[in-house]
Amino acid sequence: MRRKSHRYSHRPYLGPWLLFLVLAWALVGCGGPRATPTPIPTPSPTSWPVAGAVDSPGYGLNVHMWWDPWAAVRRDWPLIQDAGFTWVKQRVAWQDVEGAGPGRYEWAALDRVVDEAEQHSINLVLRLDGIPAWAAQNGSLEPTPGYVPVSLDAWGDFCGALATRYRGRVRAYQVWNEPNLAREWGGVTPDPVGYVSLLRTCYVAIKQVDPEALVISAGLAPTGSAPPEAMPDPDFLAAMYAAGASPYFDLLGLNAPGYKAPPEISPEEAADPQGSYGGHAFFCFRHVEQMR
């Protein structure tokens, strides 16, 4: 999501004043007649600017609770809560819920995740991808990561089944991950139009049964690589809008790893070929500003 908040802590530099006080004390303590010390003026405090907080839906983190031992799961949810996080995102692979065949759902693992999030008052985002083999072009083959389903109707049925089961309990659903990378799009050239079809199908299915649930578009990978292995994220996003994506998501998903650049570094600084941050504007967190 593209909202963010920056907080900075500024502390006045006290070095010269501390040195002055130490020297004054040493001189007073030297031999010779004692004199009434001259009062040391109290320095007036310096006012340091502090950036105001930016409105944000809260802070969250990704979790992988699906296959964790039950003891670890029971341990981790209170830790998330104690750390002050109010959102978590859990990947839900379609194949792990409906892998046995159309309409044959296995809910136990996901029920556990939803129950724990609810008990700890944490908002839950479910990221949906990972199609089952039966929904791939060749059902006898294990699909590659991010493989796109042949039947959008089957995909819509899955999204609708999720929203029906967890209506009012799951705050948001994110549709796919990084479809602007070939490795997340079945190993073929990224297809913004195809992704919008996937997004629209899931959005409609979810909203029909849970209108209050939020739908988030896939987090796009910051990249400058060209097809066939990838598509630059600004180009992919523009193509999504051109394909009519706008009505079919409530929040825009963006991935912003920042790489090795500090969070305050601007895209212009990151793009400096003589700089230390990689020489590309997308090598920083603030690249999200270019995607607005």
PDB file of N, CA and C in Angstrom, residues 7-98:
ATOM      1  N   ARG A   7       9.068   9.436  10.692  1.00  0.00           N
ATOM      2  CA  ARG A   7       9.270  10.098  11.972  1.00  0.00           C
ATOM      3  C   ARG A   7      10.763  10.263  12.182  1.00  0.00           C
ATOM      4  N   TYR A   8      11.179  11.452  12.585  1.00  0.00           N
ATOM      5  CA  TYR A   8      12.583  11.700  12.807  1.00  0.00           C
ATOM      6  C   TYR A   8      12.768  12.225  14.223  1.00  0.00           C
ATOM      7  N   SER A   9      13.815  11.802  14.872  1.00  0.00           N
ATOM      8  CA  SER A   9      14.137  12.268  16.215  1.00  0.00           C
ATOM      9  C   SER A   9      15.379  13.130  16.124  1.00  0.00           C
ATOM     10  N   HIS A  10      15.304  14.368  16.591  1.00  0.00           N
ATOM     11  CA  HIS A  10      16.421  15.291  16.521  1.00  0.00           C
ATOM     12  C   HIS A  10      16.887  15.609  17.935  1.00  0.00           C
ATOM     13  N   ARG A  11      18.171  15.491  18.191  1.00  0.00           N
ATOM     14  CA  ARG A  11      18.728  15.822  19.493  1.00  0.00           C
ATOM     15  C   ARG A  11      19.750  16.932  19.324  1.00  0.00           C
ATOM     16  N   PRO A  12      19.699  18.019  20.113  1.00  0.00           N
ATOM     17  CA  PRO A  12      20.675  19.090  19.975  1.00  0.00           C
ATOM     18  C   PRO A  12      22.064  18.601  20.310  1.00  0.00           C
ATOM     19  N   TYR A  13      23.075  19.132  19.603  1.00  0.00           N
ATOM     20  CA  TYR A  13      24.455  18.754  19.822  1.00  0.00           C
ATOM     21  C   TYR A  13      24.994  19.546  21.003  1.00  0.00           C
ATOM     22  N   LEU A  14      25.323  18.892  22.124  1.00  0.00           N
ATOM     23  CA  LEU A  14      25.703  19.555  23.371  1.00  0.00           C
ATOM     24  C   LEU A  14      27.196  19.566  23.620  1.00  0.00           C
ATOM     25  N   GLY A  15      28.003  19.055  22.692  1.00  0.00           N
ATOM     26  CA  GLY A  15      29.433  18.937  22.920  1.00  0.00           C
ATOM     27  C   GLY A  15      30.094  20.208  23.398  1.00  0.00           C
ATOM     28  N   PRO A  16      30.003  21.378  22.723  1.00  0.00           N
ATOM     29  CA  PRO A  16      30.669  22.601  23.166  1.00  0.00           C
ATOM     30  C   PRO A  16      30.240  23.040  24.546  1.00  0.00           C
ATOM     31  N   TRP A  17      28.954  22.917  24.887  1.00  0.00           N
ATOM     32  CA  TRP A  17      28.496  23.335  26.215  1.00  0.00           C
ATOM     33  C   TRP A  17      29.059  22.440  27.299  1.00  0.00           C
ATOM     34  N   LEU A  18      29.111  21.130  27.061  1.00  0.00           N
ATOM     35  CA  LEU A  18      29.680  20.231  28.062  1.00  0.00           C
ATOM     36  C   LEU A  18      31.146  20.537  28.289  1.00  0.00           C
ATOM     37  N   LEU A  19      31.910  20.811  27.225  1.00  0.00           N
ATOM     38  CA  LEU A  19      33.320  21.142  27.359  1.00  0.00           C
ATOM     39  C   LEU A  19      33.488  22.432  28.139  1.00  0.00           C
ATOM     40  N   PHE A  20      32.640  23.428  27.857  1.00  0.00           N
ATOM     41  CA  PHE A  20      32.708  24.705  28.561  1.00  0.00           C
ATOM     42  C   PHE A  20      32.479  24.526  30.051  1.00  0.00           C
ATOM     43  N   LEU A  21      31.501  23.729  30.437  1.00  0.00           N
ATOM     44  CA  LEU A  21      31.202  23.517  31.851  1.00  0.00           C
ATOM     45  C   LEU A  21      32.328  22.780  32.557  1.00  0.00           C
ATOM     46  N   VAL A  22      32.933  21.802  31.902  1.00  0.00           N
ATOM     47  CA  VAL A  22      34.043  21.065  32.507  1.00  0.00           C
ATOM     48  C   VAL A  22      35.227  21.981  32.747  1.00  0.00           C
ATOM     49  N   LEU A  23      35.575  22.833  31.779  1.00  0.00           N
ATOM     50  CA  LEU A  23      36.697  23.753  31.937  1.00  0.00           C
ATOM     51  C   LEU A  23      36.418  24.764  33.038  1.00  0.00           C
ATOM     52  N   ALA A  24      35.203  25.262  33.114  1.00  0.00           N
ATOM     53  CA  ALA A  24      34.865  26.222  34.162  1.00  0.00           C
ATOM     54  C   ALA A  24      35.023  25.595  35.534  1.00  0.00           C
ATOM     55  N   TRP A  25      34.610  24.374  35.700  1.00  0.00           N
ATOM     56  CA  TRP A  25      34.742  23.683  36.984  1.00  0.00           C
ATOM     57  C   TRP A  25      36.214  23.499  37.344  1.00  0.00           C
ATOM     58  N   ALA A  26      37.048  23.150  36.347  1.00  0.00           N
ATOM     59  CA  ALA A  26      38.470  22.927  36.608  1.00  0.00           C
ATOM     60  C   ALA A  26      39.155  24.204  37.048  1.00  0.00           C
ATOM     61  N   LEU A  27      38.827  25.337  36.440  1.00  0.00           N
ATOM     62  CA  LEU A  27      39.461  26.596  36.804  1.00  0.00           C
ATOM     63  C   LEU A  27      39.064  27.031  38.199  1.00  0.00           C
ATOM     64  N   VAL A  28      37.831  26.839  38.572  1.00  0.00           N
ATOM     65  CA  VAL A  28      37.375  27.201  39.919  1.00  0.00           C
ATOM     66  C   VAL A  28      38.093  26.371  40.961  1.00  0.00           C
ATOM     67  N   GLY A  29      38.423  25.137  40.641  1.00  0.00           N
ATOM     68  CA  GLY A  29      39.053  24.245  41.604  1.00  0.00           C
ATOM     69  C   GLY A  29      40.544  24.445  41.738  1.00  0.00           C
ATOM     70  N   CYS A  30      41.190  25.332  40.950  1.00  0.00           N
ATOM     71  CA  CYS A  30      42.627  25.531  41.027  1.00  0.00           C
ATOM     72  C   CYS A  30      42.993  26.303  42.285  1.00  0.00           C
ATOM     73  N   GLY A  31      44.294  26.277  42.662  1.00  0.00           N
ATOM     74  CA  GLY A  31      44.749  26.976  43.862  1.00  0.00           C
ATOM     75  C   GLY A  31      44.608  28.478  43.728  1.00  0.00           C
ATOM     76  N   GLY A  32      44.829  29.213  44.862  1.00  0.00           N
ATOM     77  CA  GLY A  32      44.720  30.656  44.851  1.00  0.00           C
ATOM     78  C   GLY A  32      43.479  31.075  45.596  1.00  0.00           C
ATOM     79  N   PRO A  33      43.372  32.365  45.840  1.00  0.00           N
ATOM     80  CA  PRO A  33      42.224  32.845  46.597  1.00  0.00           C
ATOM     81  C   PRO A  33      40.929  32.510  45.874  1.00  0.00           C
ATOM     82  N   ARG A  34      39.985  32.111  46.700  1.00  0.00           N
ATOM     83  CA  ARG A  34      38.690  31.779  46.132  1.00  0.00           C
ATOM     84  C   ARG A  34      37.913  33.055  45.842  1.00  0.00           C
ATOM     85  N   ALA A  35      37.328  33.081  44.734  1.00  0.00           N
ATOM     86  CA  ALA A  35      36.500  34.221  44.354  1.00  0.00           C
ATOM     87  C   ALA A  35      35.102  33.716  44.055  1.00  0.00           C
ATOM     88  N   THR A  36      34.189  34.619  44.182  1.00  0.00           N
ATOM     89  CA  THR A  36      32.817  34.244  43.848  1.00  0.00           C
ATOM     90  C   THR A  36      32.739  33.966  42.356  1.00  0.00           C
ATOM     91  N   PRO A  37      32.364  32.756  42.003  1.00  0.00           N
ATOM     92  CA  PRO A  37      32.340  32.433  40.572  1.00  0.00           C
ATOM     93  C   PRO A  37      31.310  33.265  39.825  1.00  0.00           C
ATOM     94  N   THR A  38      31.684  33.610  38.634  1.00  0.00           N
ATOM     95  CA  THR A  38      30.750  34.334  37.776  1.00  0.00           C
ATOM     96  C   THR A  38      29.660  33.377  37.312  1.00  0.00           C
ATOM     97  N   PRO A  39      28.412  33.728  37.524  1.00  0.00           N
ATOM     98  CA  PRO A  39      27.334  32.820  37.096  1.00  0.00           C
ATOM     99  C   PRO A  39      27.445  32.509  35.605  1.00  0.00           C
ATOM    100  N   ILE A  40      27.272  31.250  35.302  1.00  0.00           N
ATOM    101  CA  ILE A  40      27.307  30.814  33.909  1.00  0.00           C
ATOM    102  C   ILE A  40      25.914  30.961  33.322  1.00  0.00           C
ATOM    103  N   PRO A  41      25.813  31.692  32.237  1.00  0.00           N
ATOM    104  CA  PRO A  41      24.469  31.875  31.662  1.00  0.00           C
ATOM    105  C   PRO A  41      23.895  30.557  31.166  1.00  0.00           C
ATOM    106  N   THR A  42      22.634  30.393  31.410  1.00  0.00           N
ATOM    107  CA  THR A  42      21.942  29.193  30.927  1.00  0.00           C
ATOM    108  C   THR A  42      21.595  29.367  29.459  1.00  0.00           C
ATOM    109  N   PRO A  43      22.075  28.449  28.608  1.00  0.00           N
ATOM    110  CA  PRO A  43      21.769  28.599  27.182  1.00  0.00           C
ATOM    111  C   PRO A  43      20.285  28.404  26.918  1.00  0.00           C
ATOM    112  N   SER A  44      19.774  29.198  26.005  1.00  0.00           N
ATOM    113  CA  SER A  44      18.368  29.029  25.647  1.00  0.00           C
ATOM    114  C   SER A  44      18.222  27.783  24.790  1.00  0.00           C
ATOM    115  N   PRO A  45      17.195  26.993  25.028  1.00  0.00           N
ATOM    116  CA  PRO A  45      17.031  25.751  24.259  1.00  0.00           C
ATOM    117  C   PRO A  45      16.821  26.039  22.777  1.00  0.00           C
ATOM    118  N   THR A  46      17.412  25.182  21.970  1.00  0.00           N
ATOM    119  CA  THR A  46      17.251  25.300  20.524  1.00  0.00           C
ATOM    120  C   THR A  46      16.006  24.537  20.092  1.00  0.00           C
ATOM    121  N   SER A  47      15.229  25.128  19.247  1.00  0.00           N
ATOM    122  CA  SER A  47      14.030  24.468  18.742  1.00  0.00           C
ATOM    123  C   SER A  47      14.391  23.684  17.489  1.00  0.00           C
ATOM    124  N   TRP A  48      14.123  22.377  17.531  1.00  0.00           N
ATOM    125  CA  TRP A  48      14.454  21.504  16.405  1.00  0.00           C
ATOM    126  C   TRP A  48      13.173  21.041  15.731  1.00  0.00           C
ATOM    127  N   PRO A  49      13.100  21.159  14.413  1.00  0.00           N
ATOM    128  CA  PRO A  49      11.872  20.752  13.713  1.00  0.00           C
ATOM    129  C   PRO A  49      11.676  19.246  13.765  1.00  0.00           C
ATOM    130  N   VAL A  50      10.457  18.837  13.955  1.00  0.00           N
ATOM    131  CA  VAL A  50      10.102  17.417  13.965  1.00  0.00           C
ATOM    132  C   VAL A  50       9.007  17.196  12.934  1.00  0.00           C
ATOM    133  N   ALA A  51       9.220  16.224  12.066  1.00  0.00           N
ATOM    134  CA  ALA A  51       8.228  15.940  11.029  1.00  0.00           C
ATOM    135  C   ALA A  51       6.952  15.404  11.661  1.00  0.00           C
ATOM    136  N   GLY A  52       5.822  15.894  11.208  1.00  0.00           N
ATOM    137  CA  GLY A  52       4.554  15.411  11.717  1.00  0.00           C
ATOM    138  C   GLY A  52       4.213  14.041  11.173  1.00  0.00           C
ATOM    139  N   ALA A  53       3.377  13.326  11.902  1.00  0.00           N
ATOM    140  CA  ALA A  53       2.972  11.986  11.477  1.00  0.00           C
ATOM    141  C   ALA A  53       2.035  12.082  10.277  1.00  0.00           C
ATOM    142  N   VAL A  54       2.198  11.171   9.359  1.00  0.00           N
ATOM    143  CA  VAL A  54       1.332  11.088   8.188  1.00  0.00           C
ATOM    144  C   VAL A  54       0.245  10.058   8.464  1.00  0.00           C
ATOM    145  N   ASP A  55      -0.985  10.370   8.066  1.00  0.00           N
ATOM    146  CA  ASP A  55      -2.074   9.420   8.272  1.00  0.00           C
ATOM    147  C   ASP A  55      -1.725   8.071   7.646  1.00  0.00           C
ATOM    148  N   SER A  56      -1.974   7.019   8.371  1.00  0.00           N
ATOM    149  CA  SER A  56      -1.643   5.682   7.889  1.00  0.00           C
ATOM    150  C   SER A  56      -2.630   4.693   8.473  1.00  0.00           C
ATOM    151  N   PRO A  57      -2.936   3.632   7.730  1.00  0.00           N
ATOM    152  CA  PRO A  57      -3.830   2.614   8.287  1.00  0.00           C
ATOM    153  C   PRO A  57      -3.169   1.764   9.358  1.00  0.00           C
ATOM    154  N   GLY A  58      -1.901   1.938   9.605  1.00  0.00           N
ATOM    155  CA  GLY A  58      -1.205   1.155  10.626  1.00  0.00           C
ATOM    156  C   GLY A  58       0.002   0.460  10.052  1.00  0.00           C
ATOM    157  N   TYR A  59       0.712  -0.209  10.924  1.00  0.00           N
ATOM    158  CA  TYR A  59       1.916  -0.923  10.524  1.00  0.00           C
ATOM    159  C   TYR A  59       1.664  -2.426  10.583  1.00  0.00           C
ATOM    160  N   GLY A  60       2.268  -3.144   9.645  1.00  0.00           N
ATOM    161  CA  GLY A  60       2.071  -4.581   9.595  1.00  0.00           C
ATOM    162  C   GLY A  60       3.308  -5.300   9.128  1.00  0.00           C
ATOM    163  N   LEU A  61       3.204  -6.605   9.036  1.00  0.00           N
ATOM    164  CA  LEU A  61       4.314  -7.422   8.558  1.00  0.00           C
ATOM    165  C   LEU A  61       3.768  -8.675   7.904  1.00  0.00           C
ATOM    166  N   ASN A  62       4.622  -9.289   7.088  1.00  0.00           N
ATOM    167  CA  ASN A  62       4.269 -10.567   6.472  1.00  0.00           C
ATOM    168  C   ASN A  62       4.507 -11.698   7.457  1.00  0.00           C
ATOM    169  N   VAL A  63       3.614 -12.675   7.467  1.00  0.00           N
ATOM    170  CA  VAL A  63       3.794 -13.852   8.309  1.00  0.00           C
ATOM    171  C   VAL A  63       3.650 -15.108   7.450  1.00  0.00           C
ATOM    172  N   HIS A  64       4.192 -16.186   7.950  1.00  0.00           N
ATOM    173  CA  HIS A  64       4.093 -17.487   7.268  1.00  0.00           C
ATOM    174  C   HIS A  64       3.665 -18.519   8.312  1.00  0.00           C
ATOM    175  N   MET A  65       2.395 -18.480   8.649  1.00  0.00           N
ATOM    176  CA  MET A  65       1.860 -19.305   9.728  1.00  0.00           C
ATOM    177  C   MET A  65       1.276 -20.627   9.237  1.00  0.00           C
ATOM    178  N   TRP A  66       1.263 -20.833   7.933  1.00  0.00           N
ATOM    179  CA  TRP A  66       0.478 -21.937   7.387  1.00  0.00           C
ATOM    180  C   TRP A  66       0.945 -23.291   7.889  1.00  0.00           C
ATOM    181  N   TRP A  67       2.258 -23.553   7.771  1.00  0.00           N
ATOM    182  CA  TRP A  67       2.771 -24.872   8.124  1.00  0.00           C
ATOM    183  C   TRP A  67       3.551 -24.866   9.435  1.00  0.00           C
ATOM    184  N   ASP A  68       3.566 -23.755  10.149  1.00  0.00           N
ATOM    185  CA  ASP A  68       4.321 -23.693  11.402  1.00  0.00           C
ATOM    186  C   ASP A  68       3.725 -24.641  12.440  1.00  0.00           C
ATOM    187  N   PRO A  69       4.568 -25.216  13.304  1.00  0.00           N
ATOM    188  CA  PRO A  69       4.040 -26.014  14.418  1.00  0.00           C
ATOM    189  C   PRO A  69       3.100 -25.171  15.277  1.00  0.00           C
ATOM    190  N   TRP A  70       2.120 -25.824  15.847  1.00  0.00           N
ATOM    191  CA  TRP A  70       1.107 -25.101  16.617  1.00  0.00           C
ATOM    192  C   TRP A  70       1.728 -24.311  17.763  1.00  0.00           C
ATOM    193  N   ALA A  71       2.751 -24.853  18.406  1.00  0.00           N
ATOM    194  CA  ALA A  71       3.399 -24.145  19.516  1.00  0.00           C
ATOM    195  C   ALA A  71       4.027 -22.841  19.032  1.00  0.00           C
ATOM    196  N   ALA A  72       4.630 -22.869  17.847  1.00  0.00           N
ATOM    197  CA  ALA A  72       5.247 -21.656  17.308  1.00  0.00           C
ATOM    198  C   ALA A  72       4.189 -20.615  16.956  1.00  0.00           C
ATOM    199  N   VAL A  73       3.078 -21.074  16.415  1.00  0.00           N
ATOM    200  CA  VAL A  73       1.997 -20.155  16.061  1.00  0.00           C
ATOM    201  C   VAL A  73       1.450 -19.479  17.312  1.00  0.00           C
ATOM    202  N   ARG A  74       1.199 -20.253  18.351  1.00  0.00           N
ATOM    203  CA  ARG A  74       0.681 -19.685  19.596  1.00  0.00           C
ATOM    204  C   ARG A  74       1.668 -18.716  20.223  1.00  0.00           C
ATOM    205  N   ARG A  75       2.956 -18.939  19.986  1.00  0.00           N
ATOM    206  CA  ARG A  75       3.986 -18.032  20.499  1.00  0.00           C
ATOM    207  C   ARG A  75       4.043 -16.734  19.706  1.00  0.00           C
ATOM    208  N   ASP A  76       3.915 -16.836  18.375  1.00  0.00           N
ATOM    209  CA  ASP A  76       4.207 -15.690  17.513  1.00  0.00           C
ATOM    210  C   ASP A  76       3.105 -14.637  17.501  1.00  0.00           C
ATOM    211  N   TRP A  77       1.847 -15.042  17.595  1.00  0.00           N
ATOM    212  CA  TRP A  77       0.787 -14.038  17.539  1.00  0.00           C
ATOM    213  C   TRP A  77       0.865 -13.038  18.690  1.00  0.00           C
ATOM    214  N   PRO A  78       1.081 -13.459  19.943  1.00  0.00           N
ATOM    215  CA  PRO A  78       1.250 -12.460  21.005  1.00  0.00           C
ATOM    216  C   PRO A  78       2.466 -11.566  20.788  1.00  0.00           C
ATOM    217  N   LEU A  79       3.535 -12.105  20.191  1.00  0.00           N
ATOM    218  CA  LEU A  79       4.717 -11.286  19.919  1.00  0.00           C
ATOM    219  C   LEU A  79       4.392 -10.192  18.900  1.00  0.00           C
ATOM    220  N   ILE A  80       3.625 -10.544  17.889  1.00  0.00           N
ATOM    221  CA  ILE A  80       3.206  -9.556  16.895  1.00  0.00           C
ATOM    222  C   ILE A  80       2.388  -8.458  17.562  1.00  0.00           C
ATOM    223  N   GLN A  81       1.474  -8.862  18.415  1.00  0.00           N
ATOM    224  CA  GLN A  81       0.624  -7.904  19.111  1.00  0.00           C
ATOM    225  C   GLN A  81       1.448  -7.022  20.047  1.00  0.00           C
ATOM    226  N   ASP A  82       2.365  -7.619  20.803  1.00  0.00           N
ATOM    227  CA  ASP A  82       3.186  -6.856  21.744  1.00  0.00           C
ATOM    228  C   ASP A  82       4.091  -5.858  21.032  1.00  0.00           C
ATOM    229  N   ALA A  83       4.492  -6.173  19.799  1.00  0.00           N
ATOM    230  CA  ALA A  83       5.355  -5.267  19.034  1.00  0.00           C
ATOM    231  C   ALA A  83       4.588  -4.071  18.473  1.00  0.00           C
ATOM    232  N   GLY A  84       3.279  -4.078  18.600  1.00  0.00           N
ATOM    233  CA  GLY A  84       2.480  -2.943  18.158  1.00  0.00           C
ATOM    234  C   GLY A  84       1.988  -3.014  16.730  1.00  0.00           C
ATOM    235  N   PHE A  85       2.200  -4.146  16.058  1.00  0.00           N
ATOM    236  CA  PHE A  85       1.686  -4.284  14.700  1.00  0.00           C
ATOM    237  C   PHE A  85       0.178  -4.526  14.746  1.00  0.00           C
ATOM    238  N   THR A  86      -0.531  -3.906  13.826  1.00  0.00           N
ATOM    239  CA  THR A  86      -1.987  -4.065  13.789  1.00  0.00           C
ATOM    240  C   THR A  86      -2.478  -4.750  12.516  1.00  0.00           C
ATOM    241  N   TRP A  87      -1.554  -5.055  11.605  1.00  0.00           N
ATOM    242  CA  TRP A  87      -1.892  -5.771  10.374  1.00  0.00           C
ATOM    243  C   TRP A  87      -0.878  -6.878  10.145  1.00  0.00           C
ATOM    244  N   VAL A  88      -1.333  -7.987   9.583  1.00  0.00           N
ATOM    245  CA  VAL A  88      -0.418  -9.009   9.079  1.00  0.00           C
ATOM    246  C   VAL A  88      -0.919  -9.461   7.713  1.00  0.00           C
ATOM    247  N   LYS A  89       0.030  -9.890   6.891  1.00  0.00           N
ATOM    248  CA  LYS A  89      -0.325 -10.445   5.579  1.00  0.00           C
ATOM    249  C   LYS A  89       0.139 -11.886   5.512  1.00  0.00           C
ATOM    250  N   GLN A  90      -0.791 -12.765   5.182  1.00  0.00           N
ATOM    251  CA  GLN A  90      -0.518 -14.195   5.071  1.00  0.00           C
ATOM    252  C   GLN A  90      -0.813 -14.645   3.647  1.00  0.00           C
ATOM    253  N   ARG A  91       0.151 -15.307   3.026  1.00  0.00           N
ATOM    254  CA  ARG A  91      -0.086 -15.857   1.696  1.00  0.00           C
ATOM    255  C   ARG A  91      -1.032 -17.051   1.795  1.00  0.00           C
ATOM    256  N   VAL A  92      -1.990 -17.108   0.882  1.00  0.00           N
ATOM    257  CA  VAL A  92      -2.893 -18.249   0.768  1.00  0.00           C
ATOM    258  C   VAL A  92      -2.758 -18.798  -0.646  1.00  0.00           C
ATOM    259  N   ALA A  93      -2.144 -19.957  -0.770  1.00  0.00           N
ATOM    260  CA  ALA A  93      -2.027 -20.601  -2.079  1.00  0.00           C
ATOM    261  C   ALA A  93      -3.326 -21.352  -2.367  1.00  0.00           C
ATOM    262  N   TRP A  94      -3.912 -21.057  -3.478  1.00  0.00           N
ATOM    263  CA  TRP A  94      -5.153 -21.721  -3.887  1.00  0.00           C
ATOM    264  C   TRP A  94      -4.993 -23.235  -3.817  1.00  0.00           C
ATOM    265  N   GLN A  95      -3.839 -23.735  -4.232  1.00  0.00           N
ATOM    266  CA  GLN A  95      -3.618 -25.182  -4.248  1.00  0.00           C
ATOM    267  C   GLN A  95      -3.656 -25.793  -2.846  1.00  0.00           C
ATOM    268  N   ASP A  96      -3.380 -24.997  -1.811  1.00  0.00           N
ATOM    269  CA  ASP A  96      -3.408 -25.521  -0.446  1.00  0.00           C
ATOM    270  C   ASP A  96      -4.819 -25.588   0.126  1.00  0.00           C
ATOM    271  N   VAL A  97      -5.752 -24.908  -0.501  1.00  0.00           N
ATOM    272  CA  VAL A  97      -7.135 -24.900  -0.029  1.00  0.00           C
ATOM    273  C   VAL A  97      -8.024 -25.793  -0.893  1.00  0.00           C
ATOM    274  N   GLU A  98      -7.812 -25.756  -2.217  1.00  0.00           N
ATOM    275  CA  GLU A  98      -8.691 -26.482  -3.141  1.00  0.00           C
ATOM    276  C   GLU A  98      -7.881 -27.379  -4.073  1.00  0.00           C
TER     277      GLU A  98
END
